mmCIF file of C-alpha atoms in Angstrom:
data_model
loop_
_atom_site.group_PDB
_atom_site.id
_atom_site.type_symbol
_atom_site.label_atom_id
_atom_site.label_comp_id
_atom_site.label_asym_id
_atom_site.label_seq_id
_atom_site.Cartn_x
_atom_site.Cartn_y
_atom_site.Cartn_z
ATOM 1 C CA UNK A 16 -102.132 -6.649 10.149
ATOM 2 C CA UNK A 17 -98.377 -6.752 8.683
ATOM 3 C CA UNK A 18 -95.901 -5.564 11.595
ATOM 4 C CA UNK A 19 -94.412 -2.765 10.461
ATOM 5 C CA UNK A 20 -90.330 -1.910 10.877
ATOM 6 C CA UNK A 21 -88.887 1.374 12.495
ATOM 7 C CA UNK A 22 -87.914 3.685 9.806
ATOM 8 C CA UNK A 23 -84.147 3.521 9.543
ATOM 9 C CA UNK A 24 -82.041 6.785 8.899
ATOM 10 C CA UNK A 25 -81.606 7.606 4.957
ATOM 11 C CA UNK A 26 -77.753 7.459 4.803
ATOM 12 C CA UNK A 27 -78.145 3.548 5.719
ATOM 13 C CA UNK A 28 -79.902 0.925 4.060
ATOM 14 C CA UNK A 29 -80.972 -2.389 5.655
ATOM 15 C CA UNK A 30 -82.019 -6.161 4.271
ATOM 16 C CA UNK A 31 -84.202 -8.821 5.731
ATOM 17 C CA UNK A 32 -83.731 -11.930 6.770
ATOM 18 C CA UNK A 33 -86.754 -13.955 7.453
ATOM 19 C CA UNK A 34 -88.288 -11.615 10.660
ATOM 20 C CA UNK A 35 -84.947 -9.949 11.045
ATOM 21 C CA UNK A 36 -83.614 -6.421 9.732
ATOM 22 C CA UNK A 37 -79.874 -5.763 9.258
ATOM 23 C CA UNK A 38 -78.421 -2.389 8.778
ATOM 24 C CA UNK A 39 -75.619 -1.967 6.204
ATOM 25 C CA UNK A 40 -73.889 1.204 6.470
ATOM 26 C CA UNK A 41 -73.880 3.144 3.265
ATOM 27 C CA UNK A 42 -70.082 2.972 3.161
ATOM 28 C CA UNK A 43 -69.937 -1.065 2.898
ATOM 29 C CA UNK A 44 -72.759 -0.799 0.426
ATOM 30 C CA UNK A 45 -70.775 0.655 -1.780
ATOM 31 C CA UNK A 46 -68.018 -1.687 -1.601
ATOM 32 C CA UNK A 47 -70.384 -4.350 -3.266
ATOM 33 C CA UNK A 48 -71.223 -2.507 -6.566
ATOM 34 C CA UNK A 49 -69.602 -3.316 -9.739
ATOM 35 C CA UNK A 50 -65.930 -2.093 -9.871
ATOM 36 C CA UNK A 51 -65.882 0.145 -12.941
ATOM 37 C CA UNK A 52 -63.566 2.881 -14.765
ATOM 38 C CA UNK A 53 -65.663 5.680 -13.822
ATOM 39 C CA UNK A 54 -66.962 4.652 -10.652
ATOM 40 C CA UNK A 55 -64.637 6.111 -7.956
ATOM 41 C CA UNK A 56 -62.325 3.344 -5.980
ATOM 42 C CA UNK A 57 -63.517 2.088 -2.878
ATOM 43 C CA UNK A 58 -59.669 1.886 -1.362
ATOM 44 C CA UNK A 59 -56.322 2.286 -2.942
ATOM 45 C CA UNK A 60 -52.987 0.830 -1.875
ATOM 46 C CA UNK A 61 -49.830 3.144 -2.458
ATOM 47 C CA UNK A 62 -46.354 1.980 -2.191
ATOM 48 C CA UNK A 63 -43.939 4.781 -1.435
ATOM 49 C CA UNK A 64 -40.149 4.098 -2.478
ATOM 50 C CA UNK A 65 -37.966 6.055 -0.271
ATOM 51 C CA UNK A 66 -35.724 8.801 -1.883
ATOM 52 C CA UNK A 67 -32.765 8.168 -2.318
ATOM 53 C CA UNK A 68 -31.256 10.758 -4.750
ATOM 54 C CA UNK A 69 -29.612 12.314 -1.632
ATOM 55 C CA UNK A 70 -27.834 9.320 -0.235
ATOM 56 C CA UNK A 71 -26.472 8.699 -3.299
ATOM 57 C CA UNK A 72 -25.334 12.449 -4.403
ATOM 58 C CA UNK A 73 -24.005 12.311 -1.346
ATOM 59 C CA UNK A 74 -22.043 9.299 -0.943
ATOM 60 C CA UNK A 75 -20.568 9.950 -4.959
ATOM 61 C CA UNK A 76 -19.267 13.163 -3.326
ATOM 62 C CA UNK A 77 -17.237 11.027 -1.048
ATOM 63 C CA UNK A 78 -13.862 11.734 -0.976
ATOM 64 C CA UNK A 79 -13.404 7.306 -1.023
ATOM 65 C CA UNK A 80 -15.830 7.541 -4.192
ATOM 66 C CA UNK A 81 -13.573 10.639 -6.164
ATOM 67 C CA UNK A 82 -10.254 8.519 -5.473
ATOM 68 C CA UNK A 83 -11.697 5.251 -6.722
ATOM 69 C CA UNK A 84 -12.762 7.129 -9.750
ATOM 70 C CA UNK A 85 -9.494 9.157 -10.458
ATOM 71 C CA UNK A 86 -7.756 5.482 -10.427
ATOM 72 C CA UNK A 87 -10.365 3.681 -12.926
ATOM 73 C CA UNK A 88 -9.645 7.110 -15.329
ATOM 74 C CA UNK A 89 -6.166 7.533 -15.162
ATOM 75 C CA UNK A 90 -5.492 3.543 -15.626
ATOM 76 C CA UNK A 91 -7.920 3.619 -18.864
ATOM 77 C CA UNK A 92 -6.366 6.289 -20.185
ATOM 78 C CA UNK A 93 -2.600 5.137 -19.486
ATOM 79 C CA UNK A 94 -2.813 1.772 -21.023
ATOM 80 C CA UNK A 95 -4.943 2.877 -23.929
ATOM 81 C CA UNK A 96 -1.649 4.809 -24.873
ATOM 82 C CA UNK A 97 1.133 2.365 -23.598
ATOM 83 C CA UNK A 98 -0.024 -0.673 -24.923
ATOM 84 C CA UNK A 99 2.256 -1.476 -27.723
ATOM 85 C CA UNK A 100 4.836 -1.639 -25.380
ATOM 86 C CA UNK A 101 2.891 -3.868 -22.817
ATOM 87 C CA UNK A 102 2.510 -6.464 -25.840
ATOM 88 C CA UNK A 103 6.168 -6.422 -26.222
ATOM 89 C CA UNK A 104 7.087 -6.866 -22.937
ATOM 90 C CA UNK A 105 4.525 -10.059 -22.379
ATOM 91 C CA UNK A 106 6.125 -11.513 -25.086
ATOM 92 C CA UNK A 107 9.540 -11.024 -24.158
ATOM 93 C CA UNK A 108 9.215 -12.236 -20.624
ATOM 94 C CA UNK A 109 6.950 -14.973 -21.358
ATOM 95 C CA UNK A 110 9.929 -15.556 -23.997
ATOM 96 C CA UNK A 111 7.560 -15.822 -27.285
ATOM 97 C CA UNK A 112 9.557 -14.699 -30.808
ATOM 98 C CA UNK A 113 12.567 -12.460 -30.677
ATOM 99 C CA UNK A 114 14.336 -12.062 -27.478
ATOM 100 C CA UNK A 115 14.838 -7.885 -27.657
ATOM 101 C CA UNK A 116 12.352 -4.894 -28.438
ATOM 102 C CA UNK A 117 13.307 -4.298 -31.945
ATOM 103 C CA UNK A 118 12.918 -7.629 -33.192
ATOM 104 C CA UNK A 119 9.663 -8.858 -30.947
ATOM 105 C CA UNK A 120 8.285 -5.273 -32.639
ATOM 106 C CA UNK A 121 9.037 -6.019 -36.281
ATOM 107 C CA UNK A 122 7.678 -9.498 -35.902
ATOM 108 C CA UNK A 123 4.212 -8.786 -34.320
ATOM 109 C CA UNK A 124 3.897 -5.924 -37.267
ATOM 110 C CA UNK A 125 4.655 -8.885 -39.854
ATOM 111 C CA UNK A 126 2.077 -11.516 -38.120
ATOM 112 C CA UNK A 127 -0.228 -9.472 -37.082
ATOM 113 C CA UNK A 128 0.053 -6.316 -38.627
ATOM 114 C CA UNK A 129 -0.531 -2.936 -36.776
ATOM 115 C CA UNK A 130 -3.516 -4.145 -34.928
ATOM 116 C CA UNK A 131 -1.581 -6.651 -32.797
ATOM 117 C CA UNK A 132 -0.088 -4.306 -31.047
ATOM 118 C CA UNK A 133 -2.965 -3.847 -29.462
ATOM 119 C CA UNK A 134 -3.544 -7.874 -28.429
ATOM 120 C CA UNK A 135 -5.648 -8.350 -26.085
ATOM 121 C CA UNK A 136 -6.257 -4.408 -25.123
ATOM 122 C CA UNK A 137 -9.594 -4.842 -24.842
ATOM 123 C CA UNK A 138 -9.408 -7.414 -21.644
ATOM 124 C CA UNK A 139 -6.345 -5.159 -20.446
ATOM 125 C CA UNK A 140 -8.647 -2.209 -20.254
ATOM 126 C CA UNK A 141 -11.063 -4.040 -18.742
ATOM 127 C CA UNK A 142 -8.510 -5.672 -16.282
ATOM 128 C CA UNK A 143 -6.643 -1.972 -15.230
ATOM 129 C CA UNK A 144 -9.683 -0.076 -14.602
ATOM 130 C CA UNK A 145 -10.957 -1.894 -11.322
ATOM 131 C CA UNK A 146 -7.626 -2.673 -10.547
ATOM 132 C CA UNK A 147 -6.105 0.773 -10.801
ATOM 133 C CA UNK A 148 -9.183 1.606 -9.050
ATOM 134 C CA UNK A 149 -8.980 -0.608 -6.024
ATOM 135 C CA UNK A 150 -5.260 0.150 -5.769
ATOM 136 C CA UNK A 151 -5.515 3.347 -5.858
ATOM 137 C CA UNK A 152 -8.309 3.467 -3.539
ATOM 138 C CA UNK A 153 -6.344 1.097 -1.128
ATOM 139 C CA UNK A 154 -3.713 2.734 -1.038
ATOM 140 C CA UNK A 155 -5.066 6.283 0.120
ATOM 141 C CA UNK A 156 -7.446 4.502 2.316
ATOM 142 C CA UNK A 157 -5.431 2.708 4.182
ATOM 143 C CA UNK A 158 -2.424 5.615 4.771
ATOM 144 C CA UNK A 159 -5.135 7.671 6.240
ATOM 145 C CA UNK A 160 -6.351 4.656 8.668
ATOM 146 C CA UNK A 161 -2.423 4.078 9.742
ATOM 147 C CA UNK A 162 -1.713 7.863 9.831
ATOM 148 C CA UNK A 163 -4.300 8.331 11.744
ATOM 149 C CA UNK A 164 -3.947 5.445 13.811
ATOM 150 C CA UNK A 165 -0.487 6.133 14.684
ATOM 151 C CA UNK A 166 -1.609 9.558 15.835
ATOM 152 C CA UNK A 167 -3.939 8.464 18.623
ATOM 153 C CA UNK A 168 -1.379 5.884 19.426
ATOM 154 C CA UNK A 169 0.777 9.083 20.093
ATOM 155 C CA UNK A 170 -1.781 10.384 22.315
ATOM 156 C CA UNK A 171 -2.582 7.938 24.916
ATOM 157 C CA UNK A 172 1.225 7.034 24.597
ATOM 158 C CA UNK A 173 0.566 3.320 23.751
ATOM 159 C CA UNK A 174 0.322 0.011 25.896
ATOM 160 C CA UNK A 175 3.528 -0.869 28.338
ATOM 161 C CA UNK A 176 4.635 -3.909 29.778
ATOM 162 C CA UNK A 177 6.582 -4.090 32.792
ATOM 163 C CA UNK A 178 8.461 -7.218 33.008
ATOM 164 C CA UNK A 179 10.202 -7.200 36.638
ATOM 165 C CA UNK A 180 12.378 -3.650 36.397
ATOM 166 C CA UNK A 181 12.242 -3.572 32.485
ATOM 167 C CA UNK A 182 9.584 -1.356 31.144
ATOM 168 C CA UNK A 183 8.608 -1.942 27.466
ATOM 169 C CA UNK A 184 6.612 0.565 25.331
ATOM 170 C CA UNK A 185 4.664 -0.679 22.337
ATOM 171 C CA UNK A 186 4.841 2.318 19.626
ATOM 172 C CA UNK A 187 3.984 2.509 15.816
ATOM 173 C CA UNK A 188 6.196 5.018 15.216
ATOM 174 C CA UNK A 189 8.594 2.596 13.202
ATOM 175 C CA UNK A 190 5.992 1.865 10.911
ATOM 176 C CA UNK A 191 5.688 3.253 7.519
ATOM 177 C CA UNK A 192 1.834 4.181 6.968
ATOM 178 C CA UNK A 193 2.901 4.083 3.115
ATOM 179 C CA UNK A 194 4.566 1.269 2.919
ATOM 180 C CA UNK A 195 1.593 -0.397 4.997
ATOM 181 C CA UNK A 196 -0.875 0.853 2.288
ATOM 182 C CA UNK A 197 1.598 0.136 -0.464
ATOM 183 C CA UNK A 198 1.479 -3.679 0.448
ATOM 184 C CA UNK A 199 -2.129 -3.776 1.041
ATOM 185 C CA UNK A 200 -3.160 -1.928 -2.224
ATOM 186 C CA UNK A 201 -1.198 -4.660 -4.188
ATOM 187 C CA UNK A 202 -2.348 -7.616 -2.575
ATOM 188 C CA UNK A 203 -6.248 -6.488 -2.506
ATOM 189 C CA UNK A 204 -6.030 -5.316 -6.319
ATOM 190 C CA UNK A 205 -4.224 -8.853 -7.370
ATOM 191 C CA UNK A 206 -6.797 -11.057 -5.395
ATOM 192 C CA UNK A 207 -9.963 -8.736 -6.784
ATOM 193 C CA UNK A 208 -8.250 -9.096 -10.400
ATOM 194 C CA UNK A 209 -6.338 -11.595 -10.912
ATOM 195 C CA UNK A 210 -8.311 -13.239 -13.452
ATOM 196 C CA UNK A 211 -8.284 -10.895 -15.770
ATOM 197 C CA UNK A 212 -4.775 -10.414 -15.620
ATOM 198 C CA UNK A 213 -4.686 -14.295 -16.867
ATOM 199 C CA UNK A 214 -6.979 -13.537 -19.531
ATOM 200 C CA UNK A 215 -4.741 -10.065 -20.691
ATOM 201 C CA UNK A 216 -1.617 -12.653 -20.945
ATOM 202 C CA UNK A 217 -3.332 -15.493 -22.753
ATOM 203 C CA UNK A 218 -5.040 -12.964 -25.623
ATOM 204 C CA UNK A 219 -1.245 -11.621 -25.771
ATOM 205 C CA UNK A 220 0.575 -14.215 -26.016
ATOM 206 C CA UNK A 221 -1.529 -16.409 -28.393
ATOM 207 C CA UNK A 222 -3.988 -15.230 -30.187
ATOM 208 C CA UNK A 223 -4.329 -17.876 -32.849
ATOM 209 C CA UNK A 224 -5.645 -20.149 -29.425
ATOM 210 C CA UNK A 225 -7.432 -17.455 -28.100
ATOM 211 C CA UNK A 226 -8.786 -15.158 -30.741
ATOM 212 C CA UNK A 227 -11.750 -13.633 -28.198
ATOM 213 C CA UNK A 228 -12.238 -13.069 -24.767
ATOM 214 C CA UNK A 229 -15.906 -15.620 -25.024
ATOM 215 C CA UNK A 230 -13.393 -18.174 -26.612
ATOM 216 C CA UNK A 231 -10.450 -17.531 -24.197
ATOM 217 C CA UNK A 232 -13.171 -17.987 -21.090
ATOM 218 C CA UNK A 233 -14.647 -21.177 -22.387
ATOM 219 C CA UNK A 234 -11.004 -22.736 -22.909
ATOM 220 C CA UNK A 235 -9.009 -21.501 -19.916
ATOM 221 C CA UNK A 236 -12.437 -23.043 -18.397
ATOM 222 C CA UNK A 237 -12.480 -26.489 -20.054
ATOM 223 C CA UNK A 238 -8.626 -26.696 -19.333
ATOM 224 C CA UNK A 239 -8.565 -26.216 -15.471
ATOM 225 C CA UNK A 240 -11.844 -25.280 -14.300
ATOM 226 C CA UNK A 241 -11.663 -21.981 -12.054
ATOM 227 C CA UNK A 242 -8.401 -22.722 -10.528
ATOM 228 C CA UNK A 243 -6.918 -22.062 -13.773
ATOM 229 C CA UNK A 244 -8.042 -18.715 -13.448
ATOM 230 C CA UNK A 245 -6.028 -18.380 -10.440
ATOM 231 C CA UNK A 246 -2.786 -19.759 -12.255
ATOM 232 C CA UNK A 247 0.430 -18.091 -10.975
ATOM 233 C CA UNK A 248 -1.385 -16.190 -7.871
ATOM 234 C CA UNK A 249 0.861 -17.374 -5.331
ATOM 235 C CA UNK A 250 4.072 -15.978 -7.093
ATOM 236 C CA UNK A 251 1.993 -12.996 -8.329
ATOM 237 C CA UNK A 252 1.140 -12.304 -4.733
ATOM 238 C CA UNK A 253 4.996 -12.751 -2.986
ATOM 239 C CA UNK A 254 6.351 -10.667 -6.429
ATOM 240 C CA UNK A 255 3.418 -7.936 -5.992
ATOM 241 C CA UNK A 256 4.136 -7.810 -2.220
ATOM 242 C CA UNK A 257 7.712 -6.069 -2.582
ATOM 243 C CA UNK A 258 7.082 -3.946 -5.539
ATOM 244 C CA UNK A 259 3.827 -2.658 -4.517
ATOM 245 C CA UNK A 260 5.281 -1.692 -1.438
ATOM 246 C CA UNK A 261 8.642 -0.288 -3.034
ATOM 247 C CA UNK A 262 6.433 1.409 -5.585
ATOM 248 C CA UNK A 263 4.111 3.861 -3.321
ATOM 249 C CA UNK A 264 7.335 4.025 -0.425
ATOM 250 C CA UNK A 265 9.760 5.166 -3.372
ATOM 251 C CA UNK A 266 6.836 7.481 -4.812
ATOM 252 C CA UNK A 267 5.943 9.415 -1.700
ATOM 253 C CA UNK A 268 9.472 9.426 -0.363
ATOM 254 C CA UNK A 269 10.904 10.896 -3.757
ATOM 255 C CA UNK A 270 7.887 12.958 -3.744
ATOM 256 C CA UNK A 271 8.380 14.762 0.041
ATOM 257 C CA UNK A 272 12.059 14.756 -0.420
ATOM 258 C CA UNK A 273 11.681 17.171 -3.911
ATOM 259 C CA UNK A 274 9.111 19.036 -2.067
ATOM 260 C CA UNK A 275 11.183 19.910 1.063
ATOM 261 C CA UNK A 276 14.476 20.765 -0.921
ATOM 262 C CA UNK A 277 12.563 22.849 -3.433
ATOM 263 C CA UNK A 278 10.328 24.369 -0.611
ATOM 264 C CA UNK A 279 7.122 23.846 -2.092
ATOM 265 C CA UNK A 280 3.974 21.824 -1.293
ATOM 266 C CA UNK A 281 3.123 19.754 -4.381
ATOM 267 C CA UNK A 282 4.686 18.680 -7.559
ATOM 268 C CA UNK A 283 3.780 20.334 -10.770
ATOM 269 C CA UNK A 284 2.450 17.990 -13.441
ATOM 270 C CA UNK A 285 6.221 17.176 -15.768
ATOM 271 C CA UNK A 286 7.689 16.524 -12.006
ATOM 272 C CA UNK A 287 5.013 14.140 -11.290
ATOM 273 C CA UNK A 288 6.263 12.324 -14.431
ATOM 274 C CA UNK A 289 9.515 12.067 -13.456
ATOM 275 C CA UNK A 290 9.242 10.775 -9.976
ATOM 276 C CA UNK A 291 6.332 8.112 -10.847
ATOM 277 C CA UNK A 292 8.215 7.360 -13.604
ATOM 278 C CA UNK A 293 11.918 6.790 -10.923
ATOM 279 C CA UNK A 294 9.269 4.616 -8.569
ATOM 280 C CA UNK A 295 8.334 2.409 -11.290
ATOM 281 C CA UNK A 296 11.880 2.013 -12.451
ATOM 282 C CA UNK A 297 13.020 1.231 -8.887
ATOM 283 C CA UNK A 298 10.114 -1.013 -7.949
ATOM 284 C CA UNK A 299 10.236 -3.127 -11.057
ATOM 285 C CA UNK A 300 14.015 -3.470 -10.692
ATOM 286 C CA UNK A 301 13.849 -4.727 -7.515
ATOM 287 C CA UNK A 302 10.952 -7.590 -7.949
ATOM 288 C CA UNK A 303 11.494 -8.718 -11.885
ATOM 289 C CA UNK A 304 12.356 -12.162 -10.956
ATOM 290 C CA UNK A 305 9.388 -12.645 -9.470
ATOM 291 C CA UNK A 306 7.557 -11.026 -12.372
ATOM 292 C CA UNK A 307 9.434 -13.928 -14.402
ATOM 293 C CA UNK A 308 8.197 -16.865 -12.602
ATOM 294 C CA UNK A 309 4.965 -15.283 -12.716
ATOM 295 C CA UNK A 310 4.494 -15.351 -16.196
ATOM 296 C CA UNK A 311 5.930 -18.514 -16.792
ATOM 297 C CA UNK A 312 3.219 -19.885 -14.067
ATOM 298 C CA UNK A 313 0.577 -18.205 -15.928
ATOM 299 C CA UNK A 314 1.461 -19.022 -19.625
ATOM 300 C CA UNK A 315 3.377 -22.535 -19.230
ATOM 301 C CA UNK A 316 0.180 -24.022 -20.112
ATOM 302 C CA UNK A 317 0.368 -23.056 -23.560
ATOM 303 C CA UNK A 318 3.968 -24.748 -24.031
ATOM 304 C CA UNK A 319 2.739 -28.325 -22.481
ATOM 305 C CA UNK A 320 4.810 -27.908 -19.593
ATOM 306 C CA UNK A 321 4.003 -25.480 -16.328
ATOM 307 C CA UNK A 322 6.352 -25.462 -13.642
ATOM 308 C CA UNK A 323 4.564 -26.746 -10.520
ATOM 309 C CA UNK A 324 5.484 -23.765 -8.245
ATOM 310 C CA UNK A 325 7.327 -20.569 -8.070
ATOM 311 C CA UNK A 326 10.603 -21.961 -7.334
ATOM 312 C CA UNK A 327 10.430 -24.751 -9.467
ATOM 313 C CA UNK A 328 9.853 -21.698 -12.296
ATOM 314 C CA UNK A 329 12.974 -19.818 -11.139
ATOM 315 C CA UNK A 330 15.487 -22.712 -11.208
ATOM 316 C CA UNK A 331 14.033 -23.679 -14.668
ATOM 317 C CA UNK A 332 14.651 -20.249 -15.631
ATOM 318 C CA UNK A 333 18.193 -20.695 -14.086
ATOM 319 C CA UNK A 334 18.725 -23.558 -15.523
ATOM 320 C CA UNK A 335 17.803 -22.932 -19.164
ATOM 321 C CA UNK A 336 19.193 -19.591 -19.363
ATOM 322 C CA UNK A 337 21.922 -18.717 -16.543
ATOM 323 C CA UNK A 338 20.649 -15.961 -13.826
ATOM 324 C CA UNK A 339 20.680 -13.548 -16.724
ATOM 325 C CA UNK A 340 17.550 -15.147 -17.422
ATOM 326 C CA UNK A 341 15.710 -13.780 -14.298
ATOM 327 C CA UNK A 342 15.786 -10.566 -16.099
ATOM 328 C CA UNK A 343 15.039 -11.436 -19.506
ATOM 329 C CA UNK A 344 12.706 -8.665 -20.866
ATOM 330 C CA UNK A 345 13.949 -5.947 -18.192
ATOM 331 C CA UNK A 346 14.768 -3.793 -20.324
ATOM 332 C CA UNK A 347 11.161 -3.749 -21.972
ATOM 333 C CA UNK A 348 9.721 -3.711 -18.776
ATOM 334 C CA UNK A 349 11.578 -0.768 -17.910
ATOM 335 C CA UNK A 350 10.699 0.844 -21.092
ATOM 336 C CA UNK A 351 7.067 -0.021 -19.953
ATOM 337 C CA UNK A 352 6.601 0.318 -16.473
ATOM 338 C CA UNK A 353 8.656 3.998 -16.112
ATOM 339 C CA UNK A 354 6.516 5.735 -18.463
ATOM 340 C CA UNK A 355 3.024 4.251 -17.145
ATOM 341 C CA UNK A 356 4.399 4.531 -13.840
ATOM 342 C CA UNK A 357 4.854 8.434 -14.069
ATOM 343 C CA UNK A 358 1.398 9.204 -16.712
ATOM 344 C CA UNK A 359 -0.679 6.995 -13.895
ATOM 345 C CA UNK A 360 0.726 9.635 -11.543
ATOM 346 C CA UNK A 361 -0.126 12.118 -13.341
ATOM 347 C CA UNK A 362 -3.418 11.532 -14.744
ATOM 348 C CA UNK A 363 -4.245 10.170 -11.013
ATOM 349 C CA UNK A 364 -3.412 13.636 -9.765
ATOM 350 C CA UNK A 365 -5.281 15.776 -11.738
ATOM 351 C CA UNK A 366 -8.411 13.795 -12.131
ATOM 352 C CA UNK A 367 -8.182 13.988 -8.019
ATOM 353 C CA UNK A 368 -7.820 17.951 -9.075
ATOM 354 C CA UNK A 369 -10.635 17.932 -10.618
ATOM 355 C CA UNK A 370 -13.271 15.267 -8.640
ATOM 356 C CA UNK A 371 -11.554 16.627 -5.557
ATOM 357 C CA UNK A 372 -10.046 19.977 -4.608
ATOM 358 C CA UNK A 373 -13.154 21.086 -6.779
ATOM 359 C CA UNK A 374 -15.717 19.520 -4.211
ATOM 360 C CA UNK A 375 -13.712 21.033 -1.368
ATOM 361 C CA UNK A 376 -13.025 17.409 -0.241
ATOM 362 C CA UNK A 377 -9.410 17.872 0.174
#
């Protein structure tokens, strides 16, 4: 008589094999049916991407983030308007055509017609929006970091030394926190950008050789490789050091100075103009010889003979055209600089007005 198995509950089933029985649990059963649209999934993964729409609101609402921005917009919007005048003072320093305003004006109008007055905009817009940005950005950053700094120093009075029955106190009260941030803001904006800046000149200065920025790339590339990128960065670097630092001291100091005598606590928007536009003038005074040898580093290529260092670019200036050549195209630059010195200020402050004070930041 056949042996007969234990009834098994309903909810499981069970197979044979040979004499033996083996339970499979309804559940696992199920897992070997055929996987179909309307049958219902046996398991399903989910991958959950954290949110981070608050981060990110939050960290735009920085008050880093609204001073980074109120550079990049206020350095777009200054050289979209200035740069006619930036052609014409490449030129002239670089010492391309006509050797004063009027004439290096009428002859880009005849060559190039209106449009090349605008050589090589594109790559300068390009070129002043992170670097307004970064300097900007440096700058504030790093007077809060010394101002603060220099605080706390005040505090726990600073380190001493006693040498024998001489006591020596280490302070930071000598040191400017803006000229500190002045010199840092120019040197971290020139080594971020410097590139570009090559690129700007090169589109300027000839744009029969370099009628696009793909063209200008693949040339500059060919040429010198990526070093020639960095052409003229050590002069651009010692010449940026002084009138990056002169710039922001001359701004700030002008700025308090107005403040105090006038009694009030911030500059209205035509004095702005004025003292950005003194800062530039004063800065760009000081350091145009270095601006000189600077462009002739950067451009020399282009005349089959580059001066192999700063110096070397100086006394060739010297000896060419007398030390009244160090300050060839002043006058341009002056007629550049002081008005995109004091709109930069301008437009910096009141986009800070609005991506700022708005957000309760300040």
């Amino acid at each position: 008589m056949p042996q007969k198995w234990p009834s098994l509950p309903q909810k499981n089933r069970y197979r044979v094999f040979g004499n033996m029985a083996l339970v499979v649990p309804k559940e696992l059963d199920e897992l070997e049916k055929p996987f179909s649209l309307h049958s219902p999934k046996p398991f399903e993964i989910r991958l959950q991407v954290p949110d981070l729409r608050v981060p990110i609101r939050n960290f735009l609402r920085t008050r880093e983030v609204g001073e980074f921005l109120s550079g990049a917009l206020a350095g777009a919007m200054t050289k979209a308007v200035l740069a006619p005048l930036e052609t014409i003072r490449t030129r002239l320093v670089v010492g391309v055509g006509s050797k004063n305003i009027t004439g290096s004006f009428i002859e880009i109008i005849e060559q190039q017609g209106w449009q090349g007055l605008w050589a090589g905009n594109g790559i300068n817009m390009l070129r002043i929006i992170p670097t307004q940005a970064i300097e900007l950005g440096t700058f504030e950053c790093v007077k809060r970091t010394m101002t603060s700094a220099q605080e706390k120093w005040k505090q726990i009075e600073g380190p001493k030394l006693q040498i024998g029955h001489v006591n020596v106190n280490f302070s930071l009260s000598w040191v400017s926190p803006v000229a500190v941030a002045g010199a840092a803001a120019g040197i971290v904006s020139t080594l971020a950008c410097h590139p570009l800046e090559v690129l700007k000149d090169r589109l300027t200065v000839s744009p029969d050789i370099y009628p696009s920025l793909s063209i200008a790339i693949s040339k500059i590339y060919k040429d010198g490789g990526v070093g020639a990128f960095y052409a003229g960065l050590s002069p651009t670097l010692v010449g940026m050091l002084p009138y990056s630092t002169c710039y922001y001291f001359m701004y700030e100091k002008l700025k308090k100075s107005y403040c105090q005598s006038k009694k009030k606590k911030s500059l209205n928007r035509p004095e702005m103009l004025v003292v950005g536009a003194l800062a530039g003038f004063t800065a760009s005074t000081i350091s145009f010889p270095l601006e000189v040898a600077r462009k002739r580093l950067m451009v020399g290529a282009l005349q089959g003979k580059c001066p192999p260092n700063m110096v070397a670019a100086l006394a060739e200036v010297i000896r060419d055209e007398g030390l009244t050549g160090l300050y060839r195209g002043w006058g341009a630059s002056c007629l550049k600089v002081m008005p995109a010195s004091g709109i930069t200020w301008t437009f910096y402050e009141a986009w800070k007005d609005i991506l700022l004070v708005e957000k309760r930041i300040l």
